[in-house]
């Protein structure tokens, strides 16, 4: 089935600014609530949110095999379960409805008023009910930087790192949509030079610049997903800030890895950009040496050229860009991550989320965390207002952005925003 939605020459009758992340070639999917407290599945063109539930009720998806309430639900899980053929049919239909040459909805003001909302008049929700969340550790530069800081600089990578996409199972209950503030976590830490831990707010709250992919139902229990089929089971991608408390993590992570330092909050951008929309931006993956085992081997292009940046905005001040990176720096691809995740027969379901791990590039200004940018706090980052940061302060807002761009079109993810509030006092 052709992917007609990617035609770079197509224009919409909805106004789209020149540098918008959401031209008609994007057509991401999300969930939002209107001023009338109606929750609906939708898409976005420019600064307009589109109520797909209303479109379905008005008959605009006639001819596509959908359940009657497919887009009148509060999550995308059922739609994602329908698989790649349905995703493409719906996305193609949406580009036809909003094509500048199609008068059907364009010239029907009554229906337009029902279907189209200004972004400022709606509130974005989590797009999926995330049943399971896995976080990988797939940036070679990030893993090397952490190894240099905390282990032997001459042997920064652990022996398994170049052979498997290392990961751990996270906590889905504390994943929140962009715009929701988070609390500085309390926990145990071991101050430098001390032999006994203390309890209190984390002093080293950090962001982690990541992306995440959302899966459909991929396999039956006991059956692996082959690496050359894995991309067919990936619905799309979001920006992902996997907040970390470095001091809590340092004390607790031996022997079983991340726990309270990671599960207090993770923030995602609310619009899922489909793999179809990202197809024009496929690029060569990192060279992998040694050659991965056969079940992880790939040919052709399997990663994406996605520009990423992180800003810190103190309260009542302007933001400062502290990092610029790119998703293409990842050593292990999404397909390899999914293939490895399921090679033991682990079941993967619709709405499951897989984090990339912190994305760091080859230069200091492309590192994906304050841990690396300030090198463990030794090199404070100066912000535009003259203040300095080793880690994230109370009332700081962290803003992540991401987009792909070529000579014909820009496809973006919008923003992934989170503000850190002071810790609750625990008596």
JSON list of C-alpha atoms in Angstrom, two decimals, residues 87-313:
[
{"chain": "A", "resi": 87, "resn": "UNK", "atom": "CA", "xyz": [-2.19, 3.10, 10.57]},
{"chain": "A", "resi": 88, "resn": "UNK", "atom": "CA", "xyz": [-1.24, 3.87, 6.98]},
{"chain": "A", "resi": 89, "resn": "UNK", "atom": "CA", "xyz": [-4.82, 3.85, 5.68]},
{"chain": "A", "resi": 90, "resn": "UNK", "atom": "CA", "xyz": [-5.91, 6.33, 8.38]},
{"chain": "A", "resi": 91, "resn": "UNK", "atom": "CA", "xyz": [-2.89, 8.59, 7.92]},
{"chain": "A", "resi": 92, "resn": "UNK", "atom": "CA", "xyz": [-3.38, 8.62, 4.15]},
{"chain": "A", "resi": 93, "resn": "UNK", "atom": "CA", "xyz": [-7.08, 9.45, 4.59]},
{"chain": "A", "resi": 94, "resn": "UNK", "atom": "CA", "xyz": [-6.26, 12.35, 6.93]},
{"chain": "A", "resi": 95, "resn": "UNK", "atom": "CA", "xyz": [-3.88, 13.89, 4.39]},
{"chain": "A", "resi": 96, "resn": "UNK", "atom": "CA", "xyz": [-6.62, 13.64, 1.75]},
{"chain": "A", "resi": 97, "resn": "UNK", "atom": "CA", "xyz": [-9.22, 15.28, 4.03]},
{"chain": "A", "resi": 98, "resn": "UNK", "atom": "CA", "xyz": [-6.95, 18.22, 4.79]},
{"chain": "A", "resi": 99, "resn": "UNK", "atom": "CA", "xyz": [-5.37, 18.61, 1.34]},
{"chain": "A", "resi": 100, "resn": "UNK", "atom": "CA", "xyz": [-5.78, 22.17, 0.11]},
{"chain": "A", "resi": 101, "resn": "UNK", "atom": "CA", "xyz": [-7.61, 20.93, -2.99]},
{"chain": "A", "resi": 102, "resn": "UNK", "atom": "CA", "xyz": [-10.25, 18.95, -1.08]},
{"chain": "A", "resi": 103, "resn": "UNK", "atom": "CA", "xyz": [-13.34, 21.13, -0.38]},
{"chain": "A", "resi": 104, "resn": "UNK", "atom": "CA", "xyz": [-15.42, 18.57, 1.54]},
{"chain": "A", "resi": 105, "resn": "UNK", "atom": "CA", "xyz": [-14.48, 19.64, 5.07]},
{"chain": "A", "resi": 106, "resn": "UNK", "atom": "CA", "xyz": [-12.70, 22.84, 4.06]},
{"chain": "A", "resi": 107, "resn": "UNK", "atom": "CA", "xyz": [-15.93, 24.43, 2.83]},
{"chain": "A", "resi": 108, "resn": "UNK", "atom": "CA", "xyz": [-18.22, 23.09, 5.57]},
{"chain": "A", "resi": 109, "resn": "UNK", "atom": "CA", "xyz": [-17.94, 25.60, 8.42]},
{"chain": "A", "resi": 110, "resn": "UNK", "atom": "CA", "xyz": [-20.36, 23.73, 10.68]},
{"chain": "A", "resi": 111, "resn": "UNK", "atom": "CA", "xyz": [-18.28, 20.56, 10.54]},
{"chain": "A", "resi": 112, "resn": "UNK", "atom": "CA", "xyz": [-14.99, 22.47, 10.79]},
{"chain": "A", "resi": 113, "resn": "UNK", "atom": "CA", "xyz": [-16.14, 24.02, 14.05]},
{"chain": "A", "resi": 114, "resn": "UNK", "atom": "CA", "xyz": [-16.81, 20.53, 15.43]},
{"chain": "A", "resi": 115, "resn": "UNK", "atom": "CA", "xyz": [-13.56, 18.96, 14.24]},
{"chain": "A", "resi": 116, "resn": "UNK", "atom": "CA", "xyz": [-10.81, 21.60, 14.57]},
{"chain": "A", "resi": 117, "resn": "UNK", "atom": "CA", "xyz": [-9.50, 23.21, 17.77]},
{"chain": "A", "resi": 118, "resn": "UNK", "atom": "CA", "xyz": [-6.76, 25.72, 18.43]},
{"chain": "A", "resi": 119, "resn": "UNK", "atom": "CA", "xyz": [-3.90, 24.08, 20.34]},
{"chain": "A", "resi": 120, "resn": "UNK", "atom": "CA", "xyz": [-4.21, 26.66, 23.11]},
{"chain": "A", "resi": 121, "resn": "UNK", "atom": "CA", "xyz": [-7.80, 25.52, 23.74]},
{"chain": "A", "resi": 122, "resn": "UNK", "atom": "CA", "xyz": [-7.05, 21.84, 24.41]},
{"chain": "A", "resi": 123, "resn": "UNK", "atom": "CA", "xyz": [-4.99, 19.90, 26.95]},
{"chain": "A", "resi": 124, "resn": "UNK", "atom": "CA", "xyz": [-2.80, 17.02, 25.83]},
{"chain": "A", "resi": 125, "resn": "UNK", "atom": "CA", "xyz": [-3.01, 13.69, 27.65]},
{"chain": "A", "resi": 126, "resn": "UNK", "atom": "CA", "xyz": [-0.84, 10.57, 27.72]},
{"chain": "A", "resi": 127, "resn": "UNK", "atom": "CA", "xyz": [-1.40, 9.11, 24.24]},
{"chain": "A", "resi": 128, "resn": "UNK", "atom": "CA", "xyz": [-1.31, 5.45, 25.32]},
{"chain": "A", "resi": 129, "resn": "UNK", "atom": "CA", "xyz": [-1.90, 3.34, 28.38]},
{"chain": "A", "resi": 130, "resn": "UNK", "atom": "CA", "xyz": [1.66, 2.16, 28.90]},
{"chain": "A", "resi": 131, "resn": "UNK", "atom": "CA", "xyz": [1.54, -1.39, 30.17]},
{"chain": "A", "resi": 132, "resn": "UNK", "atom": "CA", "xyz": [5.28, -1.98, 30.28]},
{"chain": "A", "resi": 133, "resn": "UNK", "atom": "CA", "xyz": [8.27, 0.32, 29.96]},
{"chain": "A", "resi": 134, "resn": "UNK", "atom": "CA", "xyz": [11.84, -0.71, 29.19]},
{"chain": "A", "resi": 135, "resn": "UNK", "atom": "CA", "xyz": [14.81, 1.65, 29.23]},
{"chain": "A", "resi": 136, "resn": "UNK", "atom": "CA", "xyz": [17.89, 0.84, 27.20]},
{"chain": "A", "resi": 137, "resn": "UNK", "atom": "CA", "xyz": [21.46, 2.13, 27.55]},
{"chain": "A", "resi": 138, "resn": "UNK", "atom": "CA", "xyz": [22.39, 2.36, 23.89]},
{"chain": "A", "resi": 139, "resn": "UNK", "atom": "CA", "xyz": [24.57, 5.45, 23.40]},
{"chain": "A", "resi": 140, "resn": "UNK", "atom": "CA", "xyz": [28.23, 4.43, 23.27]},
{"chain": "A", "resi": 141, "resn": "UNK", "atom": "CA", "xyz": [29.36, 7.96, 24.06]},
{"chain": "A", "resi": 142, "resn": "UNK", "atom": "CA", "xyz": [27.09, 8.17, 27.12]},
{"chain": "A", "resi": 143, "resn": "UNK", "atom": "CA", "xyz": [28.10, 4.75, 28.43]},
{"chain": "A", "resi": 144, "resn": "UNK", "atom": "CA", "xyz": [31.76, 5.63, 27.89]},
{"chain": "A", "resi": 145, "resn": "UNK", "atom": "CA", "xyz": [31.43, 8.96, 29.70]},
{"chain": "A", "resi": 146, "resn": "UNK", "atom": "CA", "xyz": [29.73, 7.34, 32.69]},
{"chain": "A", "resi": 147, "resn": "UNK", "atom": "CA", "xyz": [32.35, 4.58, 32.73]},
{"chain": "A", "resi": 148, "resn": "UNK", "atom": "CA", "xyz": [35.17, 7.12, 32.73]},
{"chain": "A", "resi": 149, "resn": "UNK", "atom": "CA", "xyz": [33.63, 9.00, 35.65]},
{"chain": "A", "resi": 150, "resn": "UNK", "atom": "CA", "xyz": [32.74, 6.06, 37.87]},
{"chain": "A", "resi": 151, "resn": "UNK", "atom": "CA", "xyz": [34.98, 3.19, 36.79]},
{"chain": "A", "resi": 152, "resn": "UNK", "atom": "CA", "xyz": [38.32, 2.63, 35.04]},
{"chain": "A", "resi": 153, "resn": "UNK", "atom": "CA", "xyz": [38.78, 5.31, 32.33]},
{"chain": "A", "resi": 154, "resn": "UNK", "atom": "CA", "xyz": [40.85, 2.82, 30.34]},
{"chain": "A", "resi": 155, "resn": "UNK", "atom": "CA", "xyz": [38.03, 0.25, 30.41]},
{"chain": "A", "resi": 156, "resn": "UNK", "atom": "CA", "xyz": [34.98, 2.50, 30.48]},
{"chain": "A", "resi": 157, "resn": "UNK", "atom": "CA", "xyz": [32.59, 0.05, 28.77]},
{"chain": "A", "resi": 158, "resn": "UNK", "atom": "CA", "xyz": [31.62, -3.10, 30.62]},
{"chain": "A", "resi": 159, "resn": "UNK", "atom": "CA", "xyz": [32.43, -6.35, 28.75]},
{"chain": "A", "resi": 160, "resn": "UNK", "atom": "CA", "xyz": [28.83, -7.00, 27.65]},
{"chain": "A", "resi": 161, "resn": "UNK", "atom": "CA", "xyz": [28.07, -3.55, 26.27]},
{"chain": "A", "resi": 162, "resn": "UNK", "atom": "CA", "xyz": [29.30, -4.08, 22.68]},
{"chain": "A", "resi": 163, "resn": "UNK", "atom": "CA", "xyz": [27.48, -7.41, 22.42]},
{"chain": "A", "resi": 164, "resn": "UNK", "atom": "CA", "xyz": [23.94, -6.70, 23.66]},
{"chain": "A", "resi": 165, "resn": "UNK", "atom": "CA", "xyz": [21.57, -3.72, 23.89]},
{"chain": "A", "resi": 166, "resn": "UNK", "atom": "CA", "xyz": [21.73, -3.35, 27.68]},
{"chain": "A", "resi": 167, "resn": "UNK", "atom": "CA", "xyz": [18.43, -2.42, 29.32]},
{"chain": "A", "resi": 168, "resn": "UNK", "atom": "CA", "xyz": [16.27, -2.64, 32.41]},
{"chain": "A", "resi": 169, "resn": "UNK", "atom": "CA", "xyz": [12.54, -2.67, 33.18]},
{"chain": "A", "resi": 170, "resn": "UNK", "atom": "CA", "xyz": [11.23, 0.69, 34.39]},
{"chain": "A", "resi": 171, "resn": "UNK", "atom": "CA", "xyz": [8.05, 1.91, 36.02]},
{"chain": "A", "resi": 172, "resn": "UNK", "atom": "CA", "xyz": [5.15, 2.96, 33.76]},
{"chain": "A", "resi": 173, "resn": "UNK", "atom": "CA", "xyz": [2.97, 4.46, 36.53]},
{"chain": "A", "resi": 174, "resn": "UNK", "atom": "CA", "xyz": [5.07, 7.63, 36.75]},
{"chain": "A", "resi": 175, "resn": "UNK", "atom": "CA", "xyz": [5.35, 8.43, 33.04]},
{"chain": "A", "resi": 176, "resn": "UNK", "atom": "CA", "xyz": [3.63, 11.79, 32.47]},
{"chain": "A", "resi": 177, "resn": "UNK", "atom": "CA", "xyz": [2.84, 13.99, 29.46]},
{"chain": "A", "resi": 178, "resn": "UNK", "atom": "CA", "xyz": [4.75, 17.15, 28.64]},
{"chain": "A", "resi": 179, "resn": "UNK", "atom": "CA", "xyz": [3.74, 20.12, 30.80]},
{"chain": "A", "resi": 180, "resn": "UNK", "atom": "CA", "xyz": [3.15, 18.24, 34.04]},
{"chain": "A", "resi": 181, "resn": "UNK", "atom": "CA", "xyz": [5.48, 19.31, 36.87]},
{"chain": "A", "resi": 182, "resn": "UNK", "atom": "CA", "xyz": [7.39, 16.74, 38.88]},
{"chain": "A", "resi": 183, "resn": "UNK", "atom": "CA", "xyz": [8.55, 16.64, 42.51]},
{"chain": "A", "resi": 184, "resn": "UNK", "atom": "CA", "xyz": [12.18, 16.45, 43.54]},
{"chain": "A", "resi": 185, "resn": "UNK", "atom": "CA", "xyz": [12.42, 12.93, 44.99]},
{"chain": "A", "resi": 186, "resn": "UNK", "atom": "CA", "xyz": [13.32, 12.00, 48.54]},
{"chain": "A", "resi": 187, "resn": "UNK", "atom": "CA", "xyz": [15.52, 9.01, 49.20]},
{"chain": "A", "resi": 188, "resn": "UNK", "atom": "CA", "xyz": [18.66, 7.61, 50.74]},
{"chain": "A", "resi": 189, "resn": "UNK", "atom": "CA", "xyz": [22.08, 8.93, 49.74]},
{"chain": "A", "resi": 190, "resn": "UNK", "atom": "CA", "xyz": [25.62, 8.38, 50.99]},
{"chain": "A", "resi": 191, "resn": "UNK", "atom": "CA", "xyz": [27.38, 11.76, 51.32]},
{"chain": "A", "resi": 192, "resn": "UNK", "atom": "CA", "xyz": [31.03, 11.89, 50.28]},
{"chain": "A", "resi": 193, "resn": "UNK", "atom": "CA", "xyz": [33.35, 10.72, 53.03]},
{"chain": "A", "resi": 194, "resn": "UNK", "atom": "CA", "xyz": [30.54, 9.23, 55.13]},
{"chain": "A", "resi": 195, "resn": "UNK", "atom": "CA", "xyz": [29.97, 5.59, 56.03]},
{"chain": "A", "resi": 196, "resn": "UNK", "atom": "CA", "xyz": [26.26, 5.80, 56.88]},
{"chain": "A", "resi": 197, "resn": "UNK", "atom": "CA", "xyz": [23.49, 6.91, 54.52]},
{"chain": "A", "resi": 198, "resn": "UNK", "atom": "CA", "xyz": [21.18, 9.88, 55.14]},
{"chain": "A", "resi": 199, "resn": "UNK", "atom": "CA", "xyz": [17.58, 10.51, 54.08]},
{"chain": "A", "resi": 200, "resn": "UNK", "atom": "CA", "xyz": [16.29, 13.62, 52.34]},
{"chain": "A", "resi": 201, "resn": "UNK", "atom": "CA", "xyz": [15.71, 15.35, 49.00]},
{"chain": "A", "resi": 202, "resn": "UNK", "atom": "CA", "xyz": [18.00, 14.43, 46.13]},
{"chain": "A", "resi": 203, "resn": "UNK", "atom": "CA", "xyz": [20.61, 17.14, 45.54]},
{"chain": "A", "resi": 204, "resn": "UNK", "atom": "CA", "xyz": [21.58, 15.88, 42.09]},
{"chain": "A", "resi": 205, "resn": "UNK", "atom": "CA", "xyz": [18.40, 15.78, 39.99]},
{"chain": "A", "resi": 206, "resn": "UNK", "atom": "CA", "xyz": [19.25, 15.40, 36.32]},
{"chain": "A", "resi": 207, "resn": "UNK", "atom": "CA", "xyz": [17.55, 15.16, 32.94]},
{"chain": "A", "resi": 208, "resn": "UNK", "atom": "CA", "xyz": [18.27, 12.41, 30.43]},
{"chain": "A", "resi": 209, "resn": "UNK", "atom": "CA", "xyz": [17.82, 13.28, 26.77]},
{"chain": "A", "resi": 210, "resn": "UNK", "atom": "CA", "xyz": [16.15, 10.24, 25.24]},
{"chain": "A", "resi": 211, "resn": "UNK", "atom": "CA", "xyz": [13.66, 9.18, 22.64]},
{"chain": "A", "resi": 212, "resn": "UNK", "atom": "CA", "xyz": [11.20, 6.33, 23.04]},
{"chain": "A", "resi": 213, "resn": "UNK", "atom": "CA", "xyz": [9.26, 4.11, 20.67]},
{"chain": "A", "resi": 214, "resn": "UNK", "atom": "CA", "xyz": [5.75, 2.72, 21.10]},
{"chain": "A", "resi": 215, "resn": "UNK", "atom": "CA", "xyz": [5.00, -0.85, 20.02]},
{"chain": "A", "resi": 216, "resn": "UNK", "atom": "CA", "xyz": [2.02, -2.74, 18.75]},
{"chain": "A", "resi": 217, "resn": "UNK", "atom": "CA", "xyz": [1.28, -6.35, 19.72]},
{"chain": "A", "resi": 218, "resn": "UNK", "atom": "CA", "xyz": [4.49, -7.92, 18.49]},
{"chain": "A", "resi": 219, "resn": "UNK", "atom": "CA", "xyz": [4.57, -11.58, 19.43]},
{"chain": "A", "resi": 220, "resn": "UNK", "atom": "CA", "xyz": [3.11, -14.47, 21.35]},
{"chain": "A", "resi": 221, "resn": "UNK", "atom": "CA", "xyz": [4.74, -15.57, 24.59]},
{"chain": "A", "resi": 222, "resn": "UNK", "atom": "CA", "xyz": [7.83, -17.61, 23.78]},
{"chain": "A", "resi": 223, "resn": "UNK", "atom": "CA", "xyz": [8.21, -16.32, 20.21]},
{"chain": "A", "resi": 224, "resn": "UNK", "atom": "CA", "xyz": [11.01, -13.86, 19.31]},
{"chain": "A", "resi": 225, "resn": "UNK", "atom": "CA", "xyz": [10.62, -10.95, 16.87]},
{"chain": "A", "resi": 226, "resn": "UNK", "atom": "CA", "xyz": [13.22, -11.23, 14.07]},
{"chain": "A", "resi": 227, "resn": "UNK", "atom": "CA", "xyz": [15.39, -8.14, 13.71]},
{"chain": "A", "resi": 228, "resn": "UNK", "atom": "CA", "xyz": [14.44, -7.69, 10.04]},
{"chain": "A", "resi": 229, "resn": "UNK", "atom": "CA", "xyz": [10.72, -7.60, 10.97]},
{"chain": "A", "resi": 230, "resn": "UNK", "atom": "CA", "xyz": [11.00, -5.54, 14.15]},
{"chain": "A", "resi": 231, "resn": "UNK", "atom": "CA", "xyz": [10.28, -2.13, 12.59]},
{"chain": "A", "resi": 232, "resn": "UNK", "atom": "CA", "xyz": [6.85, -3.38, 11.45]},
{"chain": "A", "resi": 233, "resn": "UNK", "atom": "CA", "xyz": [5.86, -3.58, 15.12]},
{"chain": "A", "resi": 234, "resn": "UNK", "atom": "CA", "xyz": [6.93, -0.02, 16.00]},
{"chain": "A", "resi": 235, "resn": "UNK", "atom": "CA", "xyz": [4.06, 2.48, 15.76]},
{"chain": "A", "resi": 236, "resn": "UNK", "atom": "CA", "xyz": [6.05, 5.66, 16.31]},
{"chain": "A", "resi": 237, "resn": "UNK", "atom": "CA", "xyz": [8.35, 7.74, 18.47]},
{"chain": "A", "resi": 238, "resn": "UNK", "atom": "CA", "xyz": [8.22, 10.44, 21.16]},
{"chain": "A", "resi": 239, "resn": "UNK", "atom": "CA", "xyz": [10.72, 12.65, 22.96]},
{"chain": "A", "resi": 240, "resn": "UNK", "atom": "CA", "xyz": [11.54, 11.29, 26.38]},
{"chain": "A", "resi": 241, "resn": "UNK", "atom": "CA", "xyz": [13.07, 12.88, 29.48]},
{"chain": "A", "resi": 242, "resn": "UNK", "atom": "CA", "xyz": [13.95, 10.07, 31.87]},
{"chain": "A", "resi": 243, "resn": "UNK", "atom": "CA", "xyz": [14.57, 12.14, 35.00]},
{"chain": "A", "resi": 244, "resn": "UNK", "atom": "CA", "xyz": [17.31, 10.83, 37.30]},
{"chain": "A", "resi": 245, "resn": "UNK", "atom": "CA", "xyz": [18.47, 11.43, 40.88]},
{"chain": "A", "resi": 246, "resn": "UNK", "atom": "CA", "xyz": [22.19, 10.78, 40.59]},
{"chain": "A", "resi": 247, "resn": "UNK", "atom": "CA", "xyz": [23.00, 10.75, 44.31]},
{"chain": "A", "resi": 248, "resn": "UNK", "atom": "CA", "xyz": [20.19, 8.28, 45.10]},
{"chain": "A", "resi": 249, "resn": "UNK", "atom": "CA", "xyz": [21.26, 6.19, 42.12]},
{"chain": "A", "resi": 250, "resn": "UNK", "atom": "CA", "xyz": [24.91, 6.02, 43.22]},
{"chain": "A", "resi": 251, "resn": "UNK", "atom": "CA", "xyz": [23.92, 4.56, 46.61]},
{"chain": "A", "resi": 252, "resn": "UNK", "atom": "CA", "xyz": [21.24, 2.11, 45.48]},
{"chain": "A", "resi": 253, "resn": "UNK", "atom": "CA", "xyz": [22.18, 0.76, 42.06]},
{"chain": "A", "resi": 254, "resn": "UNK", "atom": "CA", "xyz": [24.48, -2.08, 43.20]},
{"chain": "A", "resi": 255, "resn": "UNK", "atom": "CA", "xyz": [23.67, -4.93, 42.65]},
{"chain": "A", "resi": 256, "resn": "UNK", "atom": "CA", "xyz": [20.35, -4.68, 40.77]},
{"chain": "A", "resi": 257, "resn": "UNK", "atom": "CA", "xyz": [20.56, -1.36, 38.95]},
{"chain": "A", "resi": 258, "resn": "UNK", "atom": "CA", "xyz": [18.21, 1.66, 38.80]},
{"chain": "A", "resi": 259, "resn": "UNK", "atom": "CA", "xyz": [15.30, 1.85, 41.24]},
{"chain": "A", "resi": 260, "resn": "UNK", "atom": "CA", "xyz": [14.05, 4.92, 43.17]},
{"chain": "A", "resi": 261, "resn": "UNK", "atom": "CA", "xyz": [16.54, 7.17, 41.37]},
{"chain": "A", "resi": 262, "resn": "UNK", "atom": "CA", "xyz": [14.70, 6.57, 38.10]},
{"chain": "A", "resi": 263, "resn": "UNK", "atom": "CA", "xyz": [11.08, 5.67, 38.82]},
{"chain": "A", "resi": 264, "resn": "UNK", "atom": "CA", "xyz": [9.90, 8.95, 40.38]},
{"chain": "A", "resi": 265, "resn": "UNK", "atom": "CA", "xyz": [9.08, 10.56, 37.00]},
{"chain": "A", "resi": 266, "resn": "UNK", "atom": "CA", "xyz": [9.61, 10.33, 33.26]},
{"chain": "A", "resi": 267, "resn": "UNK", "atom": "CA", "xyz": [8.19, 12.88, 30.77]},
{"chain": "A", "resi": 268, "resn": "UNK", "atom": "CA", "xyz": [7.16, 12.23, 27.16]},
{"chain": "A", "resi": 269, "resn": "UNK", "atom": "CA", "xyz": [6.09, 14.52, 24.34]},
{"chain": "A", "resi": 270, "resn": "UNK", "atom": "CA", "xyz": [2.36, 13.97, 23.71]},
{"chain": "A", "resi": 271, "resn": "UNK", "atom": "CA", "xyz": [2.30, 13.51, 19.91]},
{"chain": "A", "resi": 272, "resn": "UNK", "atom": "CA", "xyz": [3.48, 10.14, 18.58]},
{"chain": "A", "resi": 273, "resn": "UNK", "atom": "CA", "xyz": [5.23, 10.64, 15.24]},
{"chain": "A", "resi": 274, "resn": "UNK", "atom": "CA", "xyz": [4.79, 7.53, 13.09]},
{"chain": "A", "resi": 275, "resn": "UNK", "atom": "CA", "xyz": [7.56, 5.53, 11.51]},
{"chain": "A", "resi": 276, "resn": "UNK", "atom": "CA", "xyz": [5.93, 6.25, 8.14]},
{"chain": "A", "resi": 277, "resn": "UNK", "atom": "CA", "xyz": [6.40, 9.99, 8.69]},
{"chain": "A", "resi": 278, "resn": "UNK", "atom": "CA", "xyz": [10.05, 9.45, 9.66]},
{"chain": "A", "resi": 279, "resn": "UNK", "atom": "CA", "xyz": [10.83, 7.21, 6.67]},
{"chain": "A", "resi": 280, "resn": "UNK", "atom": "CA", "xyz": [12.45, 9.99, 4.55]},
{"chain": "A", "resi": 281, "resn": "UNK", "atom": "CA", "xyz": [14.97, 10.61, 7.33]},
{"chain": "A", "resi": 282, "resn": "UNK", "atom": "CA", "xyz": [16.46, 7.13, 7.61]},
{"chain": "A", "resi": 283, "resn": "UNK", "atom": "CA", "xyz": [20.24, 7.17, 7.76]},
{"chain": "A", "resi": 284, "resn": "UNK", "atom": "CA", "xyz": [23.21, 4.89, 8.28]},
{"chain": "A", "resi": 285, "resn": "UNK", "atom": "CA", "xyz": [23.67, 3.39, 11.72]},
{"chain": "A", "resi": 286, "resn": "UNK", "atom": "CA", "xyz": [26.87, 3.55, 13.73]},
{"chain": "A", "resi": 287, "resn": "UNK", "atom": "CA", "xyz": [29.54, 1.05, 12.75]},
{"chain": "A", "resi": 288, "resn": "UNK", "atom": "CA", "xyz": [29.30, -1.90, 15.14]},
{"chain": "A", "resi": 289, "resn": "UNK", "atom": "CA", "xyz": [32.48, -3.68, 16.15]},
{"chain": "A", "resi": 290, "resn": "UNK", "atom": "CA", "xyz": [32.64, -6.52, 16.99]},
{"chain": "A", "resi": 291, "resn": "UNK", "atom": "CA", "xyz": [29.95, -7.75, 14.59]},
{"chain": "A", "resi": 292, "resn": "UNK", "atom": "CA", "xyz": [26.77, -8.47, 16.61]},
{"chain": "A", "resi": 293, "resn": "UNK", "atom": "CA", "xyz": [25.45, -12.01, 16.89]},
{"chain": "A", "resi": 294, "resn": "UNK", "atom": "CA", "xyz": [23.34, -13.18, 13.95]},
{"chain": "A", "resi": 295, "resn": "UNK", "atom": "CA", "xyz": [19.97, -12.42, 15.57]},
{"chain": "A", "resi": 296, "resn": "UNK", "atom": "CA", "xyz": [21.03, -8.74, 15.85]},
{"chain": "A", "resi": 297, "resn": "UNK", "atom": "CA", "xyz": [22.60, -8.29, 12.42]},
{"chain": "A", "resi": 298, "resn": "UNK", "atom": "CA", "xyz": [21.08, -5.72, 10.03]},
{"chain": "A", "resi": 299, "resn": "UNK", "atom": "CA", "xyz": [21.77, -4.31, 6.59]},
{"chain": "A", "resi": 300, "resn": "UNK", "atom": "CA", "xyz": [20.66, -1.04, 4.95]},
{"chain": "A", "resi": 301, "resn": "UNK", "atom": "CA", "xyz": [19.54, 2.02, 6.95]},
{"chain": "A", "resi": 302, "resn": "UNK", "atom": "CA", "xyz": [17.88, 1.49, 10.31]},
{"chain": "A", "resi": 303, "resn": "UNK", "atom": "CA", "xyz": [18.26, 4.69, 12.30]},
{"chain": "A", "resi": 304, "resn": "UNK", "atom": "CA", "xyz": [17.00, 8.26, 11.85]},
{"chain": "A", "resi": 305, "resn": "UNK", "atom": "CA", "xyz": [18.52, 11.71, 11.51]},
{"chain": "A", "resi": 306, "resn": "UNK", "atom": "CA", "xyz": [16.61, 13.50, 14.29]},
{"chain": "A", "resi": 307, "resn": "UNK", "atom": "CA", "xyz": [18.04, 16.77, 15.62]},
{"chain": "A", "resi": 308, "resn": "UNK", "atom": "CA", "xyz": [17.68, 17.09, 19.39]},
{"chain": "A", "resi": 309, "resn": "UNK", "atom": "CA", "xyz": [18.22, 19.91, 21.87]},
{"chain": "A", "resi": 310, "resn": "UNK", "atom": "CA", "xyz": [17.77, 20.55, 25.58]},
{"chain": "A", "resi": 311, "resn": "UNK", "atom": "CA", "xyz": [17.18, 23.90, 27.30]},
{"chain": "A", "resi": 312, "resn": "UNK", "atom": "CA", "xyz": [17.04, 24.87, 30.96]},
{"chain": "A", "resi": 313, "resn": "UNK", "atom": "CA", "xyz": [14.73, 27.73, 31.94]}
]
